[in-house]
Amino acid sequence: METIQDIQGEIIEDFGMFDDWMQKYEYLIDLGKELAPIDKKHKTEDNLIKGCQSRVWLHAEHIDGKIIYTADSDAIMTKGIIAILISVLSGQTPASITDAKLDFINEIGLKEQLSPTRANGLVSMIKQMKIYALAYNN
Amino acid sequence: MLNISEIRKQFPILSRKVNKTDLVYFDNGATTQKPQTVIDAVNNYYKDENSNVHRGVHFLSGLATDKFEETRDAIQQFIGAKHKHEIIFTKGTTDAINLVANGFRSLLNKGDEVIISELEHHSNIVPWQMCCDFTGATLKVIPLLDDGSLDMITFKKLLSENTKLVSVAHVSNALGTINPIEEIISNAHKVGAKVMIDGAQAASHIPLDMQKLGADLYCFSAHKMYGPTGVGVLYGTDKMLNALPPYQGGGEMIKEVSFEKTTYACLPHKFEAGTPNIAGVIAFKNAIEFITGLGVENIAKYEDELLQYATAEILKIEGVKIYGTAKHKSGIISFNIEGLHPYDIGMIVDKMGVAIRTGHHCTQPIMNKFNVPGTARISVAVYNTKEEIDVCINAINKAKMMLS
Ligand SMILES: Cc1ncc(COP(=O)(O)O)c(C=O)c1O
């Protein structure tokens, strides 16, 4: 199993290849399109994350000591962001998720690429992922 | 004929770059940019004139007070109010509506009715919900027709002797619909109801004449009319404003204070407690002068040209749907493209320097009515050009290509 740190490193490397915003956005759009679908029964009001302009559903399950996230959004770029977060955090242990420092967000320029509302959405998504991990950690 | 390139030169921000490209600003419904004269007036106030108003006997206080009151005169003229004291300075439209809704707490009883409409901004919904909760009055809603205009037949049926107040927008910020407020006012007055108009999206786009219009209350925000943020106006007829109790208590709004009995100041001071946004009010006069210098009729005519052009160009995009297709519209276009989220569109065009609004525009009931999570919205001001519309449409097409 790769660690959160390893995966972040790979993402930073991936994004390092892009010269401009358009390539970055196209990559995010592709990731969004490829995001594994969430089970319909988890697209509930309870799983909706507040603080995003687009709607985001996030579901977490605890399997063999690891947390598996699935998610969806009605906006494709938001889905792209979720896909990245899931690739970093899904399949990790609750403890490593709650402790994770997600430095890659700044390094790949995601935060400054994102409008304030979107950045808030990103913050809310990360917070919700950590809250789930915390719940399973206890 | 307006000379748009000369007008643009007065707005320093319009020549800045965003994301390394020229800024194309189409979020004027949220707030307009400010001309140099407004910026200078704010600056000069703090540099040269700063002092509190209506209080001191010293030179600067007199100067600041005079300039502050000159804006009141300018507004009175601009909207054709009968008396100067019918102009109340507020923080903005939201503040003005809250002032009135708070006052109506002592004028409404159980069984009374307040009518608003389905196209209101949240700031013309929530204060009335709070007011009705407090008084036991009932809130009634004029429904929207599919083209985004008000269902006037139902409106007339809603009116009765129980109706005490009708509060509707002059222009919808999400759909651009210009409401038939003259008809609303005359019908409401027939049953003895008062009428408040939310003019936030109208004041710099449509000529106003309060005495002709006959509204009891009318409000707007300076920042949506080339002026500073944090300043707005509540106009009310002398009679209406005298019938409303004060909103906030404090300095400036009193005649005499003692622990036994406090008496309130006359209009307009009764509603202007505390130190106001003096710099903002003073600079607001420059914004009014900018508008009257061009002529509201000329602005309206030019913005309508932009609206017609932009509407025609947007309709060329495959899969596009425009929300708000009423016959009488102001320069606001709300739209979605089939299969795309407005938010994705907004994010991508932003990278090309184009500022549009996406989301529910603080009008969630409208979004529910049209069954969409939000829309993308273009709203024009007098400094916008057809070339900018072309840039915007190109950016939207590019976004569509990337997202499809
Ligand atoms: C129709 C309408 N009413 C009220 C408001 C609120 O104005 P403000 O935020 O300046 O108080 C707005 C602003 O978006 C508006 O468009």
Coordinates of C-alpha atoms and ligand atoms in Angstrom, one line a residue:
Chain A
M1 CA 0.0 0.0 0.0
E2 CA 1.3 3.4 -1.0
T3 CA 1.4 6.0 1.7
I4 CA -0.5 9.3 1.5
Q5 CA 2.8 11.0 1.2
D6 CA 3.8 8.8 -1.8
I7 CA 0.6 9.5 -3.6
Q8 CA 0.8 13.2 -3.0
G9 CA 4.2 13.2 -4.6
E10 CA 2.9 11.4 -7.7
I11 CA 0.1 14.0 -8.1
I12 CA 2.5 16.8 -7.8
E13 CA 4.7 15.2 -10.4
D14 CA 1.6 14.7 -12.7
F15 CA 0.6 18.4 -12.4
G16 CA 4.2 19.5 -13.0
M17 CA 3.8 18.5 -16.6
F18 CA 1.2 21.0 -17.4
D19 CA 2.2 24.3 -18.9
D20 CA -1.1 26.2 -18.5
W21 CA -4.4 26.3 -16.8
M22 CA -6.2 24.7 -19.7
Q23 CA -4.2 21.5 -19.5
K24 CA -4.8 21.4 -15.8
Y25 CA -8.5 21.9 -16.2
E26 CA -8.7 19.4 -19.0
Y27 CA -7.0 16.9 -16.7
L28 CA -9.4 17.6 -13.9
I29 CA -12.4 17.2 -16.3
D30 CA -11.0 13.9 -17.4
L31 CA -10.5 12.7 -13.8
G32 CA -14.1 13.9 -13.1
K33 CA -15.4 11.9 -15.9
E34 CA -13.5 8.8 -14.8
L35 CA -14.5 9.0 -11.1
A36 CA -16.0 5.7 -10.0
P37 CA -19.7 6.1 -9.5
I38 CA -21.2 6.3 -6.1
D39 CA -23.9 3.8 -5.1
K40 CA -27.3 5.5 -5.7
K41 CA -28.4 4.7 -2.2
H42 CA -25.6 6.8 -0.8
K43 CA -26.7 9.9 -2.8
T44 CA -28.7 11.1 0.2
E45 CA -29.4 14.5 1.7
D46 CA -27.3 13.3 4.7
N47 CA -24.3 12.8 2.6
L48 CA -24.5 16.2 0.9
I49 CA -21.6 18.5 1.8
K50 CA -22.5 22.1 2.6
G51 CA -20.2 24.9 1.4
C52 CA -19.9 24.0 -2.2
Q53 CA -21.6 25.9 -5.1
S54 CA -22.1 22.6 -6.8
R55 CA -23.6 19.7 -4.9
V56 CA -21.2 17.1 -3.5
W57 CA -22.2 13.7 -2.0
L58 CA -19.6 11.9 0.0
H59 CA -19.9 8.4 1.5
A60 CA -17.4 6.5 3.6
E61 CA -17.1 2.9 4.6
H62 CA -14.8 1.1 7.0
I63 CA -13.5 -2.1 5.4
D64 CA -10.7 -4.2 6.9
G65 CA -9.3 -1.3 8.9
K66 CA -9.3 1.0 6.0
I67 CA -11.7 3.8 4.9
I68 CA -13.2 3.6 1.4
Y69 CA -14.7 6.8 0.1
T70 CA -17.1 7.2 -2.8
A71 CA -18.4 10.5 -4.0
D72 CA -20.2 12.3 -6.7
S73 CA -21.0 15.9 -7.8
D74 CA -23.2 17.5 -10.4
A75 CA -20.3 19.7 -11.6
I76 CA -17.6 17.9 -13.5
M77 CA -14.6 19.9 -12.3
T78 CA -15.7 19.4 -8.7
K79 CA -15.8 15.7 -9.5
G80 CA -12.2 16.0 -10.7
I81 CA -11.1 17.5 -7.4
I82 CA -12.9 14.8 -5.5
A83 CA -11.2 12.2 -7.7
I84 CA -7.9 13.5 -6.6
L85 CA -8.8 13.6 -2.9
I86 CA -10.1 10.1 -3.1
S87 CA -7.0 8.8 -4.8
V88 CA -5.0 10.3 -1.9
L89 CA -7.2 9.3 1.0
S90 CA -9.3 6.3 0.1
G91 CA -8.0 2.9 1.2
Q92 CA -5.9 4.4 4.0
T93 CA -6.3 3.9 7.7
P94 CA -8.4 6.2 9.8
A95 CA -5.4 7.3 11.8
S96 CA -3.3 8.2 8.7
I97 CA -6.2 10.1 7.2
T98 CA -6.9 12.2 10.3
D99 CA -3.1 13.0 10.5
A100 CA -2.6 13.7 6.8
K101 CA -1.2 17.0 5.8
L102 CA -2.4 17.6 2.3
D103 CA 0.5 19.8 1.0
F104 CA -0.1 18.8 -2.6
I105 CA -3.1 21.2 -2.8
N106 CA -0.9 24.2 -2.6
E107 CA 1.9 22.7 -4.7
I108 CA -0.2 21.9 -7.7
G109 CA -1.8 25.4 -7.5
L110 CA -5.2 24.0 -7.0
K111 CA -6.1 26.4 -4.3
E112 CA -5.1 29.5 -6.2
Q113 CA -6.7 28.1 -9.3
L114 CA -10.0 27.9 -7.5
S115 CA -12.4 30.7 -6.8
P116 CA -13.0 31.5 -3.2
T117 CA -16.3 29.6 -3.3
R118 CA -14.6 26.6 -4.8
A119 CA -11.8 26.8 -2.3
N120 CA -14.4 26.7 0.4
G121 CA -15.9 23.6 -1.2
L122 CA -12.5 22.0 -1.3
V123 CA -12.0 22.8 2.4
S124 CA -15.4 21.4 3.3
M125 CA -14.7 18.2 1.4
I126 CA -11.4 17.6 3.1
K127 CA -13.0 18.4 6.5
Q128 CA -15.8 15.9 5.9
M129 CA -13.4 13.2 4.8
K130 CA -11.4 13.7 8.0
I131 CA -14.6 13.7 10.1
Y132 CA -15.5 10.3 8.8
A133 CA -12.0 9.0 9.5
L134 CA -12.1 10.4 13.0
A135 CA -15.4 8.7 13.6
Y136 CA -13.9 5.3 12.7
N137 CA -10.7 6.0 14.6
N138 CA -12.5 5.9 17.9
Chain B
M1 CA -25.2 58.4 -28.7
L2 CA -22.9 57.5 -25.8
N3 CA -19.2 57.4 -26.4
I4 CA -18.5 54.0 -24.7
S5 CA -14.7 54.1 -25.2
E6 CA -14.6 57.5 -23.4
I7 CA -16.8 56.1 -20.6
R8 CA -14.5 53.1 -20.2
K9 CA -11.6 55.4 -19.6
Q10 CA -13.2 56.6 -16.5
F11 CA -13.1 53.1 -14.9
P12 CA -9.5 52.3 -14.0
I13 CA -10.3 48.7 -13.2
L14 CA -11.5 48.0 -16.7
S15 CA -8.0 48.2 -18.0
R16 CA -6.5 45.6 -15.6
K17 CA -5.7 42.1 -16.5
V18 CA -7.2 39.0 -15.0
N19 CA -5.5 35.7 -15.5
K20 CA -3.2 37.4 -17.9
T21 CA -6.0 38.5 -20.2
D22 CA -8.2 41.6 -20.4
L23 CA -10.9 41.7 -17.8
V24 CA -14.4 41.3 -19.3
Y25 CA -16.7 42.2 -16.5
F26 CA -20.3 40.9 -16.8
D27 CA -21.2 40.6 -13.1
N28 CA -22.7 44.1 -12.8
G29 CA -25.9 42.7 -11.2
A30 CA -23.8 41.8 -8.2
T31 CA -21.9 45.1 -8.1
T32 CA -20.8 47.6 -10.8
Q33 CA -17.3 49.0 -11.1
K34 CA -16.6 52.6 -10.0
P35 CA -15.5 55.6 -12.0
Q36 CA -12.4 57.6 -11.0
T37 CA -14.6 60.5 -9.7
V38 CA -16.2 58.1 -7.1
I39 CA -12.8 56.7 -6.1
D40 CA -11.3 60.2 -5.8
A41 CA -14.3 61.4 -3.7
V42 CA -13.7 58.6 -1.2
N43 CA -10.0 59.4 -1.1
N44 CA -10.5 63.1 -0.8
Y45 CA -12.9 62.8 2.0
Y46 CA -10.3 61.0 4.2
K47 CA -7.5 63.2 3.0
D48 CA -9.2 66.5 3.2
E49 CA -12.6 66.5 4.8
N50 CA -12.8 63.7 7.4
S51 CA -15.1 64.7 10.3
N52 CA -18.3 63.5 11.8
V53 CA -21.5 64.9 10.4
H54 CA -24.4 66.8 12.1
R55 CA -22.4 67.2 15.3
G56 CA -19.5 69.5 15.6
V57 CA -19.5 73.3 15.4
H58 CA -16.0 73.2 13.8
F59 CA -15.1 73.8 10.2
L60 CA -14.5 70.3 9.1
S61 CA -17.7 69.0 10.6
G62 CA -19.6 71.7 8.8
L63 CA -17.9 70.8 5.5
A64 CA -18.6 67.1 5.9
T65 CA -22.2 67.7 6.8
D66 CA -22.7 70.0 3.9
K67 CA -21.3 67.5 1.4
F68 CA -23.3 64.6 3.1
E69 CA -26.5 66.6 2.7
E70 CA -25.7 67.5 -0.9
T71 CA -25.9 63.9 -1.7
R72 CA -29.3 63.8 -0.2
D73 CA -30.3 66.7 -2.5
A74 CA -28.9 64.9 -5.5
I75 CA -30.8 61.7 -4.7
Q76 CA -34.0 63.7 -4.2
Q77 CA -33.6 65.1 -7.6
F78 CA -32.5 61.9 -9.2
I79 CA -35.6 60.0 -8.1
G80 CA -38.0 62.9 -8.1
A81 CA -38.9 62.8 -4.5
K82 CA -41.2 65.6 -3.2
H83 CA -39.2 66.2 0.0
K84 CA -35.6 66.0 0.9
H85 CA -36.4 64.3 4.3
E86 CA -38.0 61.4 2.4
I87 CA -34.5 60.2 1.5
I88 CA -33.0 58.0 4.3
F89 CA -29.5 56.7 4.0
T90 CA -29.0 53.1 4.8
K91 CA -26.3 50.5 4.4
G92 CA -27.9 49.2 1.3
T93 CA -31.1 47.6 -0.1
T94 CA -31.0 44.8 2.5
D95 CA -30.7 47.2 5.3
A96 CA -33.6 49.4 3.9
I97 CA -35.9 46.4 3.6
N98 CA -35.0 45.3 7.1
L99 CA -35.7 48.8 8.4
V100 CA -39.2 48.7 6.9
A101 CA -40.0 45.1 7.8
N102 CA -39.0 45.9 11.4
G103 CA -41.2 48.9 11.4
F104 CA -44.2 46.9 10.1
R105 CA -43.9 44.7 13.2
S106 CA -45.9 47.4 15.0
L107 CA -48.3 48.0 12.1
L108 CA -49.4 44.4 11.4
N109 CA -51.7 42.2 13.3
K110 CA -52.9 38.6 13.0
G111 CA -55.0 38.2 10.0
D112 CA -53.2 40.9 8.0
E113 CA -51.4 39.9 4.8
V114 CA -48.2 40.8 3.2
I115 CA -47.7 40.0 -0.5
I116 CA -44.3 39.4 -2.1
S117 CA -43.5 37.6 -5.3
E118 CA -41.8 34.4 -6.4
L119 CA -38.9 36.3 -8.1
E120 CA -37.7 38.2 -5.0
H121 CA -34.1 38.3 -3.9
H122 CA -33.8 36.6 -0.5
S123 CA -33.4 40.0 1.1
N124 CA -37.0 40.8 0.1
I125 CA -38.2 37.4 1.4
V126 CA -36.6 36.7 4.7
P127 CA -37.3 40.0 6.4
W128 CA -41.0 39.6 5.6
Q129 CA -41.0 36.0 6.9
M130 CA -39.5 37.3 10.1
C131 CA -42.0 40.1 10.3
C132 CA -44.9 37.7 9.7
D133 CA -43.6 35.2 12.2
F134 CA -43.5 38.0 14.8
T135 CA -46.9 39.6 14.1
G136 CA -48.9 36.5 13.0
A137 CA -49.6 38.1 9.7
T138 CA -49.7 35.9 6.6
L139 CA -47.2 36.0 3.7
K140 CA -48.7 35.6 0.2
V141 CA -46.6 35.0 -2.9
I142 CA -47.4 36.2 -6.5
P143 CA -46.4 33.2 -8.7
L144 CA -44.2 33.4 -11.7
L145 CA -45.3 32.5 -15.2
D146 CA -43.0 30.4 -17.4
D147 CA -41.5 33.4 -19.1
G148 CA -40.3 34.8 -15.8
S149 CA -43.0 37.5 -15.5
L150 CA -45.4 37.8 -12.6
D151 CA -48.8 36.2 -12.8
M152 CA -50.8 39.4 -12.5
I153 CA -54.2 37.7 -12.6
T154 CA -53.3 35.8 -9.5
F155 CA -51.9 38.9 -8.0
K156 CA -55.2 40.7 -8.3
K157 CA -56.9 37.8 -6.7
L158 CA -54.5 37.8 -3.8
L159 CA -55.4 41.4 -3.0
S160 CA -58.0 42.0 -0.4
E161 CA -58.8 44.4 2.5
N162 CA -56.5 42.2 4.6
T163 CA -53.5 43.1 2.4
K164 CA -51.5 45.7 4.3
L165 CA -48.3 45.7 2.2
V166 CA -47.0 44.6 -1.2
S167 CA -43.3 44.4 -1.6
V168 CA -41.8 43.4 -5.0
A169 CA -38.7 44.0 -7.0
H170 CA -38.7 46.5 -9.8
V171 CA -36.3 44.3 -11.8
S172 CA -35.5 40.7 -11.0
N173 CA -31.8 40.2 -10.4
A174 CA -31.9 36.5 -11.6
L175 CA -34.2 36.8 -14.6
G176 CA -34.0 40.5 -15.7
T177 CA -37.8 40.8 -15.7
I178 CA -39.0 44.4 -15.4
N179 CA -42.2 44.1 -13.3
P180 CA -45.2 46.2 -14.0
I181 CA -44.9 48.1 -10.8
E182 CA -47.2 51.0 -11.8
E183 CA -50.0 48.4 -12.2
I184 CA -49.0 46.7 -8.9
I185 CA -49.0 50.0 -7.1
S186 CA -52.4 51.2 -8.4
N187 CA -54.1 47.9 -7.7
A188 CA -52.6 47.6 -4.2
H189 CA -53.6 51.2 -3.4
K190 CA -57.2 50.4 -4.4
V191 CA -57.4 48.0 -1.4
G192 CA -55.6 50.4 0.9
A193 CA -52.3 48.4 0.9
K194 CA -48.9 50.1 1.0
V195 CA -46.3 49.3 -1.6
M196 CA -42.6 48.9 -1.2
I197 CA -40.4 48.5 -4.3
D198 CA -36.9 46.9 -4.2
G199 CA -35.2 48.9 -6.9
A200 CA -31.7 47.4 -6.4
Q201 CA -31.5 46.3 -10.1
A202 CA -33.4 49.3 -11.5
A203 CA -31.9 52.5 -10.1
S204 CA -29.1 52.9 -12.6
H205 CA -31.0 51.3 -15.5
I206 CA -34.5 52.8 -15.5
P207 CA -35.5 56.5 -15.1
L208 CA -37.3 57.0 -11.8
D209 CA -39.9 59.5 -10.7
M210 CA -41.2 58.8 -7.3
Q211 CA -44.0 61.4 -7.4
K212 CA -45.3 59.9 -10.7
L213 CA -44.8 56.3 -9.6
G214 CA -46.6 56.7 -6.3
A215 CA -44.8 54.0 -4.4
D216 CA -44.9 54.4 -0.6
L217 CA -41.4 53.0 -0.2
Y218 CA -38.6 52.4 -2.7
C219 CA -35.0 51.3 -2.0
F220 CA -31.7 50.7 -3.8
S221 CA -27.9 50.2 -3.2
A222 CA -25.2 52.7 -4.3
H223 CA -22.8 49.9 -5.2
K224 CA -25.0 48.6 -8.0
M225 CA -25.0 52.0 -9.5
Y226 CA -21.3 52.9 -9.9
G227 CA -21.2 54.1 -6.2
P228 CA -19.4 52.8 -3.1
T229 CA -20.4 49.7 -1.1
G230 CA -22.1 50.1 2.3
V231 CA -24.5 52.9 1.2
G232 CA -28.1 52.6 0.1
V233 CA -31.3 54.7 0.1
L234 CA -34.7 54.1 1.5
Y235 CA -37.2 56.5 -0.1
G236 CA -40.5 56.8 1.6
T237 CA -43.3 59.2 1.5
D238 CA -43.4 61.6 4.3
K239 CA -46.6 60.0 5.5
M240 CA -45.3 56.5 5.4
L241 CA -42.1 57.2 7.1
N242 CA -43.8 59.1 9.9
A243 CA -46.1 56.1 10.4
L244 CA -43.1 53.8 10.9
P245 CA -41.4 53.6 14.3
P246 CA -37.6 54.1 14.4
Y247 CA -35.4 51.1 13.6
Q248 CA -32.2 51.4 15.5
G249 CA -31.8 53.6 18.6
G250 CA -28.7 55.6 19.3
G251 CA -27.1 58.9 18.5
E252 CA -28.4 61.3 16.0
M253 CA -31.9 59.8 15.9
I254 CA -33.2 61.5 19.0
K255 CA -34.8 64.8 20.0
E256 CA -34.4 64.4 23.7
V257 CA -33.2 61.6 25.9
S258 CA -34.0 61.0 29.5
F259 CA -34.6 57.9 31.5
E260 CA -38.3 58.8 31.8
K261 CA -39.0 59.5 28.1
T262 CA -37.0 59.8 24.9
T263 CA -38.4 61.6 21.9
Y264 CA -37.3 60.9 18.4
A265 CA -35.8 63.3 15.9
C266 CA -37.7 64.3 12.8
L267 CA -37.2 62.7 9.4
P268 CA -34.7 61.7 8.0
H269 CA -32.6 61.6 11.2
K270 CA -35.2 59.4 13.0
F271 CA -33.9 56.5 10.8
E272 CA -30.2 57.4 10.7
A273 CA -28.9 56.3 14.1
G274 CA -25.1 56.3 14.6
T275 CA -22.3 57.5 12.5
P276 CA -23.0 56.7 8.8
N277 CA -20.7 55.8 6.0
I278 CA -19.8 59.4 5.4
A279 CA -17.2 58.9 2.7
G280 CA -19.5 56.5 0.9
V281 CA -22.5 58.8 1.0
I282 CA -20.4 61.8 -0.2
A283 CA -19.0 59.7 -3.1
F284 CA -22.4 58.4 -4.0
K285 CA -23.1 61.9 -5.3
N286 CA -20.4 61.5 -7.9
A287 CA -21.9 58.2 -9.0
I288 CA -25.3 59.9 -9.4
E289 CA -23.6 62.7 -11.4
F290 CA -21.9 60.0 -13.6
I291 CA -25.3 58.5 -14.3
T292 CA -27.2 61.8 -14.9
G293 CA -24.3 63.0 -17.0
L294 CA -24.9 60.2 -19.4
G295 CA -28.7 60.3 -18.9
V296 CA -30.6 57.3 -17.6
E297 CA -32.6 57.1 -20.8
N298 CA -29.5 56.8 -22.9
I299 CA -28.1 54.2 -20.5
A300 CA -31.3 52.2 -20.7
K301 CA -31.3 52.4 -24.5
Y302 CA -27.7 51.3 -24.9
E303 CA -28.0 48.5 -22.3
D304 CA -31.1 47.2 -24.2
E305 CA -29.0 47.1 -27.4
L306 CA -26.4 45.0 -25.5
L307 CA -29.2 42.8 -24.1
Q308 CA -30.7 42.1 -27.5
Y309 CA -27.3 41.4 -29.0
A310 CA -26.1 39.1 -26.2
T311 CA -29.5 37.3 -26.2
A312 CA -29.2 36.6 -29.9
E313 CA -25.6 35.4 -29.6
I314 CA -26.3 33.2 -26.6
L315 CA -29.2 31.6 -28.4
K316 CA -26.8 30.4 -31.1
I317 CA -25.1 28.1 -28.6
E318 CA -26.4 24.6 -29.0
G319 CA -28.4 23.3 -26.1
V320 CA -28.7 26.7 -24.4
K321 CA -31.8 27.7 -22.4
I322 CA -32.4 31.2 -21.2
Y323 CA -34.4 31.7 -18.0
G324 CA -36.5 34.8 -18.1
T325 CA -37.9 35.7 -21.5
A326 CA -40.4 38.3 -20.5
K327 CA -41.3 41.0 -23.0
H328 CA -39.9 43.7 -20.7
K329 CA -36.4 42.9 -19.6
S330 CA -33.4 44.7 -18.2
G331 CA -29.8 43.8 -19.2
I332 CA -29.6 40.4 -17.3
I333 CA -29.4 37.0 -19.0
S334 CA -29.6 33.8 -17.0
F335 CA -28.9 30.6 -18.9
N336 CA -27.8 27.0 -18.7
I337 CA -26.4 24.7 -21.4
E338 CA -27.8 21.3 -21.6
G339 CA -25.7 18.7 -19.7
L340 CA -23.3 21.3 -18.2
H341 CA -23.2 22.6 -14.7
P342 CA -23.2 26.5 -14.6
Y343 CA -20.4 26.3 -12.1
D344 CA -18.1 24.5 -14.5
I345 CA -18.8 27.1 -17.2
G346 CA -18.1 30.0 -14.8
M347 CA -14.8 28.4 -13.6
I348 CA -13.5 28.0 -17.2
V349 CA -14.6 31.4 -18.6
D350 CA -13.0 33.0 -15.5
K351 CA -9.7 31.7 -16.7
M352 CA -10.2 33.6 -19.9
G353 CA -10.8 36.8 -18.0
V354 CA -14.6 36.7 -18.2
A355 CA -16.4 37.4 -14.9
I356 CA -20.0 36.0 -14.9
R357 CA -22.1 34.9 -11.9
T358 CA -23.0 31.4 -11.3
G359 CA -25.3 29.9 -8.7
H360 CA -28.7 30.6 -7.3
H361 CA -28.2 34.4 -7.2
C362 CA -29.9 34.6 -3.8
T363 CA -33.2 33.6 -5.4
Q364 CA -33.7 30.0 -4.5
P365 CA -37.4 30.0 -5.1
I366 CA -36.8 31.0 -8.8
M367 CA -34.3 28.1 -9.1
N368 CA -36.9 25.7 -7.6
K369 CA -39.6 27.0 -10.0
F370 CA -37.3 26.3 -13.0
N371 CA -36.0 23.1 -11.4
V372 CA -32.3 24.0 -11.8
P373 CA -29.6 24.1 -9.1
G374 CA -28.4 27.4 -10.5
T375 CA -27.7 29.3 -13.7
A376 CA -24.9 31.3 -15.3
R377 CA -25.7 35.0 -15.4
I378 CA -24.5 37.8 -17.6
S379 CA -25.5 41.3 -16.4
V380 CA -24.5 44.4 -18.3
A381 CA -23.6 47.9 -17.4
V382 CA -23.1 51.0 -19.5
Y383 CA -19.3 50.4 -20.0
N384 CA -19.8 47.0 -21.6
T385 CA -19.4 46.5 -25.3
K386 CA -20.5 44.2 -28.1
E387 CA -16.9 43.1 -28.5
E388 CA -16.9 42.0 -24.8
I389 CA -20.0 40.0 -25.5
D390 CA -18.2 38.3 -28.4
V391 CA -15.3 37.5 -26.1
C392 CA -17.7 36.1 -23.5
I393 CA -19.6 34.0 -26.0
N394 CA -16.3 32.6 -27.3
A395 CA -15.2 31.7 -23.8
I396 CA -18.5 30.0 -23.2
N397 CA -18.1 28.0 -26.4
K398 CA -14.6 27.1 -25.4
A399 CA -15.9 25.9 -22.0
K400 CA -18.6 23.9 -23.7
M401 CA -16.0 22.2 -25.9
M402 CA -13.8 21.4 -22.9
L403 CA -16.7 20.0 -20.9
S404 CA -18.5 18.0 -23.5
Ligands
LIG1 C1 -33.1 42.6 -6.5 C2 -32.1 42.7 -5.4 N1 -32.6 43.0 -4.1 C3 -31.7 43.2 -3.1 C4 -30.4 43.0 -3.2 C5 -29.5 43.1 -2.0 O1 -28.7 44.3 -2.2 P1 -27.6 44.6 -1.1 O2 -26.7 43.4 -1.0 O3 -26.8 45.7 -1.7 O4 -28.2 45.0 0.2 C6 -29.9 42.7 -4.5 C7 -28.4 42.4 -4.6 O5 -28.0 41.5 -5.2 C8 -30.8 42.5 -5.6 O6 -30.3 42.2 -6.8

